[in-house]
């Protein structure tokens, strides 16, 4: 389950908190925007450049125009959600939102009739269910929302559901079981910044501390594998077919190194027009982070946070010195 950390769970030092969320391995940075809020303006989303997490923007607006979407499109926003109850001309707002570059959604409160989803089902990527008052950090989770979530899930089984409002570890465990795609969390994450990464882990993995790396491991026969003498063009082909952003250089199942998309880009810069003459051995990372088959997902999470390797999503799993698969975070 994805985790979006709400920026307004803190009262100041927003950029610092945004950085902390990134290095603690949150997935998105959630920003609530009110139309008449003069403290945090629409254009302020642009201060969160690519050095921060991608944005998850929640508009509590009466009107949405192409100009508004234009500003958000200049940001790193991956999701844009509008509060249904606040929109005056809902059809025009949704029409304008369709110009957004990423996934769009509608946020609803517990008392809103979900039949309205039907009208916009082919326009939206997700529905955000507000389980507390929109824009209020620290509010308690409304237990009535459990039934609302079940109803939406049963009626629209292929629609992504995001949940916001009072989400903490125990509630996240239930959300995970209900197939929620993403939870937005504010005060739960911000209340103890020294253990922020542990709080994020608890939300993502429902407080289960002993998830083996082998549970959802991509096994060796399914991995994109090459030899050290594989030519550059064939390395690119292997990565493309593997669809996980890298390939593994092996010899009789022993891992020699990894070649990632980033290694490919760096090779172009280093070798220029001669790049197609090089081999996998010339560009592979011979010291990748790996874990033993006895490790847990919590072990990986802790290591990556402590070492600032927030970007890693694929971790090779080694058993008896042989590559047996990869843990996909």
Short mmCIF file of C-alpha atoms in Angstrom, two decimals:
data_model
loop_
_atom_site.label_atom_id
_atom_site.label_comp_id
_atom_site.label_asym_id
_atom_site.label_seq_id
_atom_site.Cartn_x
_atom_site.Cartn_y
_atom_site.Cartn_z
CA UNK A 1 0.00 0.00 0.00
CA UNK A 2 1.35 3.42 -0.96
CA UNK A 3 1.83 6.17 1.62
CA UNK A 4 1.39 9.90 0.97
CA UNK A 5 2.66 12.12 3.77
CA UNK A 6 0.65 15.29 4.39
CA UNK A 7 2.87 18.37 4.39
CA UNK A 8 0.59 20.40 6.67
CA UNK A 9 0.97 17.94 9.53
CA UNK A 10 3.78 20.28 10.52
CA UNK A 11 3.24 24.01 11.01
CA UNK A 12 6.52 25.25 9.56
CA UNK A 13 9.79 24.02 8.03
CA UNK A 14 7.78 22.45 5.22
CA UNK A 15 10.76 21.82 2.97
CA UNK A 16 12.66 20.09 5.75
CA UNK A 17 9.69 17.84 6.51
CA UNK A 18 9.25 17.08 2.82
CA UNK A 19 12.88 15.93 2.70
CA UNK A 20 12.39 13.79 5.79
CA UNK A 21 9.39 12.07 4.20
CA UNK A 22 11.43 11.30 1.11
CA UNK A 23 14.35 9.75 2.97
CA UNK A 24 11.99 7.80 5.24
CA UNK A 25 10.63 6.15 2.04
CA UNK A 26 7.17 7.67 1.78
CA UNK A 27 5.83 7.47 -1.78
CA UNK A 28 4.16 10.88 -2.28
CA UNK A 29 3.91 14.30 -0.70
CA UNK A 30 0.29 15.29 -0.03
CA UNK A 31 -0.69 18.97 -0.26
CA UNK A 32 -4.15 20.33 0.58
CA UNK A 33 -4.93 23.57 -1.23
CA UNK A 34 -7.84 25.85 -0.33
CA UNK A 35 -9.02 28.44 -2.86
CA UNK A 36 -8.91 31.37 -0.43
CA UNK A 37 -5.91 30.29 1.63
CA UNK A 38 -3.36 33.10 1.50
CA UNK A 39 -0.75 31.28 3.62
CA UNK A 40 -0.05 28.61 1.02
CA UNK A 41 -0.84 29.63 -2.54
CA UNK A 42 -1.30 27.48 -5.61
CA UNK A 43 2.08 28.54 -7.02
CA UNK A 44 3.79 27.30 -3.85
CA UNK A 45 3.54 23.74 -5.16
CA UNK A 46 6.39 24.67 -7.50
CA UNK A 47 8.89 24.92 -4.64
CA UNK A 48 8.80 21.13 -4.37
CA UNK A 49 10.99 20.28 -7.34
CA UNK A 50 12.32 16.88 -8.42
CA UNK A 51 14.57 16.69 -5.38
CA UNK A 52 11.41 16.00 -3.33
CA UNK A 53 8.75 13.31 -3.57
CA UNK A 54 6.21 13.52 -6.40
CA UNK A 55 3.16 15.50 -5.30
CA UNK A 56 -0.33 14.28 -4.46
CA UNK A 57 -2.41 17.49 -4.68
CA UNK A 58 -5.85 17.85 -3.12
CA UNK A 59 -7.83 20.89 -4.30
CA UNK A 60 -10.62 22.14 -2.06
CA UNK A 61 -11.80 24.65 -4.67
CA UNK A 62 -15.13 26.02 -5.88
CA UNK A 63 -13.85 26.56 -9.42
CA UNK A 64 -11.09 24.89 -11.42
CA UNK A 65 -9.79 26.42 -14.63
CA UNK A 66 -7.24 25.58 -17.27
CA UNK A 67 -4.90 28.16 -15.76
CA UNK A 68 -4.98 26.36 -12.41
CA UNK A 69 -4.22 23.03 -14.08
CA UNK A 70 -1.44 24.74 -16.02
CA UNK A 71 0.32 25.71 -12.80
CA UNK A 72 -0.04 22.22 -11.33
CA UNK A 73 1.26 20.68 -14.56
CA UNK A 74 4.49 22.63 -14.05
CA UNK A 75 4.96 20.90 -10.71
CA UNK A 76 5.97 17.30 -9.99
CA UNK A 77 2.37 16.34 -9.20
CA UNK A 78 1.48 12.74 -10.03
CA UNK A 79 -2.06 12.86 -8.61
CA UNK A 80 -4.65 15.62 -8.56
CA UNK A 81 -7.85 15.23 -6.53
CA UNK A 82 -10.73 17.71 -6.23
CA UNK A 83 -13.16 17.87 -3.32
CA UNK A 84 -16.54 17.01 -4.82
CA UNK A 85 -18.74 18.88 -2.36
CA UNK A 86 -16.91 22.19 -2.83
CA UNK A 87 -17.18 22.41 -6.61
CA UNK A 88 -19.88 24.76 -7.91
CA UNK A 89 -20.02 23.65 -11.53
CA UNK A 90 -18.83 20.09 -11.20
CA UNK A 91 -18.89 19.21 -14.90
CA UNK A 92 -16.74 22.20 -15.87
CA UNK A 93 -14.28 21.45 -13.06
CA UNK A 94 -13.86 17.84 -14.14
CA UNK A 95 -13.48 18.94 -17.76
CA UNK A 96 -10.64 21.29 -16.75
CA UNK A 97 -9.02 18.59 -14.59
CA UNK A 98 -8.78 16.25 -17.58
CA UNK A 99 -5.95 18.47 -18.84
CA UNK A 100 -3.83 17.39 -15.88
CA UNK A 101 -0.78 15.33 -16.87
CA UNK A 102 -1.24 12.65 -14.18
CA UNK A 103 -4.02 10.71 -12.46
CA UNK A 104 -7.14 12.65 -11.49
CA UNK A 105 -9.65 11.79 -8.80
CA UNK A 106 -12.63 12.97 -6.81
CA UNK A 107 -12.62 13.28 -3.02
CA UNK A 108 -15.86 12.67 -1.10
CA UNK A 109 -16.89 12.88 2.53
CA UNK A 110 -18.75 10.13 4.38
CA UNK A 111 -22.22 11.59 3.79
CA UNK A 112 -21.93 12.02 0.01
CA UNK A 113 -24.01 9.67 -2.16
CA UNK A 114 -21.54 7.50 -4.05
CA UNK A 115 -23.90 7.33 -7.04
CA UNK A 116 -22.14 10.49 -8.27
CA UNK A 117 -19.09 8.35 -9.04
CA UNK A 118 -20.99 6.70 -11.89
CA UNK A 119 -21.18 9.96 -13.81
CA UNK A 120 -17.41 10.45 -13.78
CA UNK A 121 -16.18 6.85 -13.63
CA UNK A 122 -14.57 7.02 -17.08
CA UNK A 123 -12.80 10.30 -16.30
CA UNK A 124 -11.14 9.51 -12.99
CA UNK A 125 -8.19 7.42 -11.87
CA UNK A 126 -9.21 7.13 -8.23
CA UNK A 127 -11.64 8.22 -5.54
CA UNK A 128 -10.36 9.73 -2.28
CA UNK A 129 -12.54 8.95 0.72
CA UNK A 130 -12.22 11.59 3.41
CA UNK A 131 -12.57 9.96 6.81
CA UNK A 132 -12.24 13.27 8.66
CA UNK A 133 -12.84 16.93 7.81
CA UNK A 134 -10.87 17.91 4.66
CA UNK A 135 -7.73 19.91 5.43
CA UNK A 136 -7.86 19.37 9.21
CA UNK A 137 -4.78 17.57 10.54
CA UNK A 138 -5.11 15.42 13.66
CA UNK A 139 -8.82 14.65 13.33
CA UNK A 140 -10.07 11.20 14.35
CA UNK A 141 -10.91 8.52 11.77
CA UNK A 142 -14.67 8.26 11.18
CA UNK A 143 -15.61 4.59 11.70
CA UNK A 144 -18.63 4.99 9.42
CA UNK A 145 -16.20 5.18 6.51
CA UNK A 146 -15.48 1.46 6.73
CA UNK A 147 -18.90 0.71 5.30
CA UNK A 148 -18.54 3.45 2.68
CA UNK A 149 -15.22 1.99 1.53
CA UNK A 150 -16.75 -1.49 1.27
CA UNK A 151 -19.61 -0.13 -0.81
CA UNK A 152 -17.32 1.71 -3.21
CA UNK A 153 -15.02 -1.31 -3.50
CA UNK A 154 -17.93 -3.67 -4.26
CA UNK A 155 -19.55 -1.34 -6.79
CA UNK A 156 -16.32 -0.29 -8.52
CA UNK A 157 -13.82 -3.15 -8.00
CA UNK A 158 -11.32 -1.74 -10.52
CA UNK A 159 -11.32 1.84 -9.23
CA UNK A 160 -8.37 2.85 -7.07
CA UNK A 161 -9.36 4.02 -3.61
CA UNK A 162 -7.28 6.48 -1.58
CA UNK A 163 -8.09 7.17 2.09
CA UNK A 164 -7.32 10.28 4.13
CA UNK A 165 -8.11 11.31 7.69
CA UNK A 166 -6.97 9.84 11.01
CA UNK A 167 -5.00 7.02 9.41
CA UNK A 168 -2.60 5.29 11.79
CA UNK A 169 -1.08 1.79 11.94
CA UNK A 170 -4.12 -0.19 13.13
CA UNK A 171 -6.43 1.50 10.62
CA UNK A 172 -3.84 1.02 7.86
CA UNK A 173 -3.90 -2.70 8.59
CA UNK A 174 -7.63 -2.76 7.87
CA UNK A 175 -7.17 -0.55 4.79
CA UNK A 176 -4.57 -2.93 3.42
CA UNK A 177 -6.98 -5.81 3.82
CA UNK A 178 -9.67 -3.84 1.97
CA UNK A 179 -7.47 -3.30 -1.08
CA UNK A 180 -6.82 0.41 -0.59
CA UNK A 181 -4.22 1.73 -3.06
CA UNK A 182 -2.92 4.64 -0.98
CA UNK A 183 -3.37 6.18 2.45
CA UNK A 184 -2.68 9.81 3.29
CA UNK A 185 -1.30 10.36 6.75
CA UNK A 186 -0.55 13.57 8.61
CA UNK A 187 -0.35 13.75 12.38
CA UNK A 188 0.47 10.05 12.81
CA UNK A 189 3.68 10.51 10.81
CA UNK A 190 4.61 13.93 12.15
CA UNK A 191 4.18 13.19 15.85
CA UNK A 192 7.54 11.44 16.17
CA UNK A 193 10.03 12.52 13.50
CA UNK A 194 12.85 10.48 15.05
CA UNK A 195 11.04 7.29 14.06
CA UNK A 196 9.36 8.61 10.91
CA UNK A 197 10.66 5.75 8.76
CA UNK A 198 9.21 3.19 11.17
CA UNK A 199 5.81 4.89 11.09
CA UNK A 200 5.85 4.83 7.29
CA UNK A 201 6.81 1.15 7.34
CA UNK A 202 3.92 0.43 9.71
CA UNK A 203 1.47 2.05 7.29
CA UNK A 204 2.88 0.35 4.20
CA UNK A 205 3.11 -3.12 5.64
CA UNK A 206 0.32 -3.02 8.22
CA UNK A 207 2.68 -3.25 11.17
CA UNK A 208 3.77 -6.76 10.16
CA UNK A 209 7.42 -6.92 11.17
CA UNK A 210 8.51 -10.31 9.88
CA UNK A 211 7.64 -10.28 6.20
CA UNK A 212 10.21 -12.52 4.54
CA UNK A 213 11.96 -11.15 1.45
CA UNK A 214 10.98 -14.44 -0.19
CA UNK A 215 7.23 -13.97 0.26
CA UNK A 216 6.60 -11.87 -2.86
CA UNK A 217 10.02 -12.34 -4.41
CA UNK A 218 10.45 -12.35 -8.19
CA UNK A 219 12.16 -15.72 -8.61
CA UNK A 220 15.36 -16.22 -10.58
CA UNK A 221 13.80 -17.82 -13.72
CA UNK A 222 11.67 -14.68 -14.19
CA UNK A 223 14.56 -12.22 -13.90
CA UNK A 224 16.19 -10.35 -16.81
CA UNK A 225 19.60 -12.01 -16.81
CA UNK A 226 22.70 -11.42 -18.97
CA UNK A 227 26.36 -12.43 -19.06
CA UNK A 228 29.30 -10.12 -18.45
CA UNK A 229 30.23 -10.16 -22.16
CA UNK A 230 26.76 -9.13 -23.32
CA UNK A 231 26.95 -6.24 -25.79
CA UNK A 232 25.52 -2.83 -24.93
CA UNK A 233 22.54 -2.99 -27.30
CA UNK A 234 21.55 -6.41 -25.93
CA UNK A 235 21.82 -5.06 -22.38
CA UNK A 236 19.30 -2.34 -23.27
CA UNK A 237 17.02 -4.94 -24.85
CA UNK A 238 17.17 -7.11 -21.75
CA UNK A 239 16.31 -4.21 -19.43
CA UNK A 240 13.43 -3.19 -21.69
CA UNK A 241 11.96 -6.70 -21.74
CA UNK A 242 12.45 -7.18 -17.99
CA UNK A 243 10.31 -4.16 -17.12
CA UNK A 244 11.88 -3.63 -13.69
CA UNK A 245 14.45 -0.99 -14.64
CA UNK A 246 17.54 -3.19 -14.48
CA UNK A 247 19.10 -6.50 -15.45
CA UNK A 248 21.38 -8.88 -13.59
CA UNK A 249 24.83 -10.00 -14.70
CA UNK A 250 25.31 -13.61 -13.59
CA UNK A 251 27.60 -16.58 -14.08
CA UNK A 252 26.07 -19.97 -13.17
CA UNK A 253 23.51 -18.17 -10.97
CA UNK A 254 26.20 -16.21 -9.13
CA UNK A 255 25.55 -12.46 -9.18
CA UNK A 256 28.43 -10.51 -10.69
CA UNK A 257 26.72 -7.13 -10.93
CA UNK A 258 23.65 -5.12 -11.91
CA UNK A 259 23.03 -2.76 -14.82
CA UNK A 260 20.28 -0.18 -14.31
CA UNK A 261 18.58 2.43 -16.46
CA UNK A 262 20.87 4.97 -14.80
CA UNK A 263 23.96 3.00 -15.81
CA UNK A 264 22.74 3.10 -19.41
CA UNK A 265 22.37 6.88 -19.35
CA UNK A 266 25.78 7.33 -17.76
CA UNK A 267 27.32 5.03 -20.39
CA UNK A 268 26.00 7.27 -23.18
CA UNK A 269 27.60 10.29 -21.53
CA UNK A 270 30.90 8.53 -20.89
CA UNK A 271 31.42 6.61 -24.14
CA UNK A 272 29.51 8.76 -26.64
CA UNK A 273 29.45 7.37 -30.18
CA UNK A 274 31.50 4.33 -29.08
CA UNK A 275 28.91 3.19 -26.54
CA UNK A 276 27.73 0.25 -28.65
CA UNK A 277 31.22 -1.25 -28.52
CA UNK A 278 31.16 -1.73 -24.75
CA UNK A 279 30.06 -4.79 -22.75
CA UNK A 280 27.95 -5.29 -19.64
CA UNK A 281 31.13 -5.75 -17.61
CA UNK A 282 32.18 -2.18 -18.49
CA UNK A 283 29.16 -0.53 -16.88
CA UNK A 284 27.74 -2.92 -14.28
CA UNK A 285 27.67 -2.11 -10.57
CA UNK A 286 29.78 -4.84 -8.97
CA UNK A 287 28.85 -3.84 -5.41
CA UNK A 288 25.02 -3.68 -5.36
CA UNK A 289 23.07 -3.83 -2.13
CA UNK A 290 21.91 -7.42 -1.62
CA UNK A 291 20.19 -9.32 1.18
CA UNK A 292 20.22 -12.92 2.32
CA UNK A 293 17.16 -15.11 1.93
CA UNK A 294 16.68 -15.02 5.71
CA UNK A 295 16.18 -11.22 5.74
CA UNK A 296 12.86 -9.42 6.14
CA UNK A 297 11.32 -6.47 4.32
CA UNK A 298 11.74 -4.52 7.56
CA UNK A 299 15.50 -5.23 7.45
CA UNK A 300 15.69 -3.82 3.91
CA UNK A 301 13.63 -0.77 4.81
CA UNK A 302 15.80 -0.02 7.85
CA UNK A 303 19.04 -0.37 5.88
CA UNK A 304 17.91 1.82 2.99
CA UNK A 305 16.71 4.58 5.30
CA UNK A 306 19.86 4.52 7.45
CA UNK A 307 22.06 4.73 4.35
CA UNK A 308 19.98 7.32 2.49
CA UNK A 309 19.23 4.97 -0.40
CA UNK A 310 15.58 5.98 -0.64
CA UNK A 311 15.41 5.42 -4.42
CA UNK A 312 16.12 1.65 -4.38
CA UNK A 313 13.06 -0.45 -5.28
CA UNK A 314 14.69 -3.73 -6.38
CA UNK A 315 16.95 -5.73 -4.03
CA UNK A 316 18.69 -8.99 -5.04
CA UNK A 317 18.16 -11.95 -2.70
CA UNK A 318 21.14 -14.27 -2.20
CA UNK A 319 21.12 -17.83 -0.85
CA UNK A 320 24.27 -19.95 -0.59
CA UNK A 321 26.10 -17.28 -2.64
CA UNK A 322 23.63 -17.67 -5.51
CA UNK A 323 21.01 -15.23 -6.81
CA UNK A 324 17.58 -16.75 -6.15
CA UNK A 325 15.41 -13.72 -6.92
CA UNK A 326 14.73 -10.09 -6.08
CA UNK A 327 12.58 -8.41 -3.47
CA UNK A 328 10.45 -5.76 -5.16
CA UNK A 329 9.55 -2.96 -2.75
#
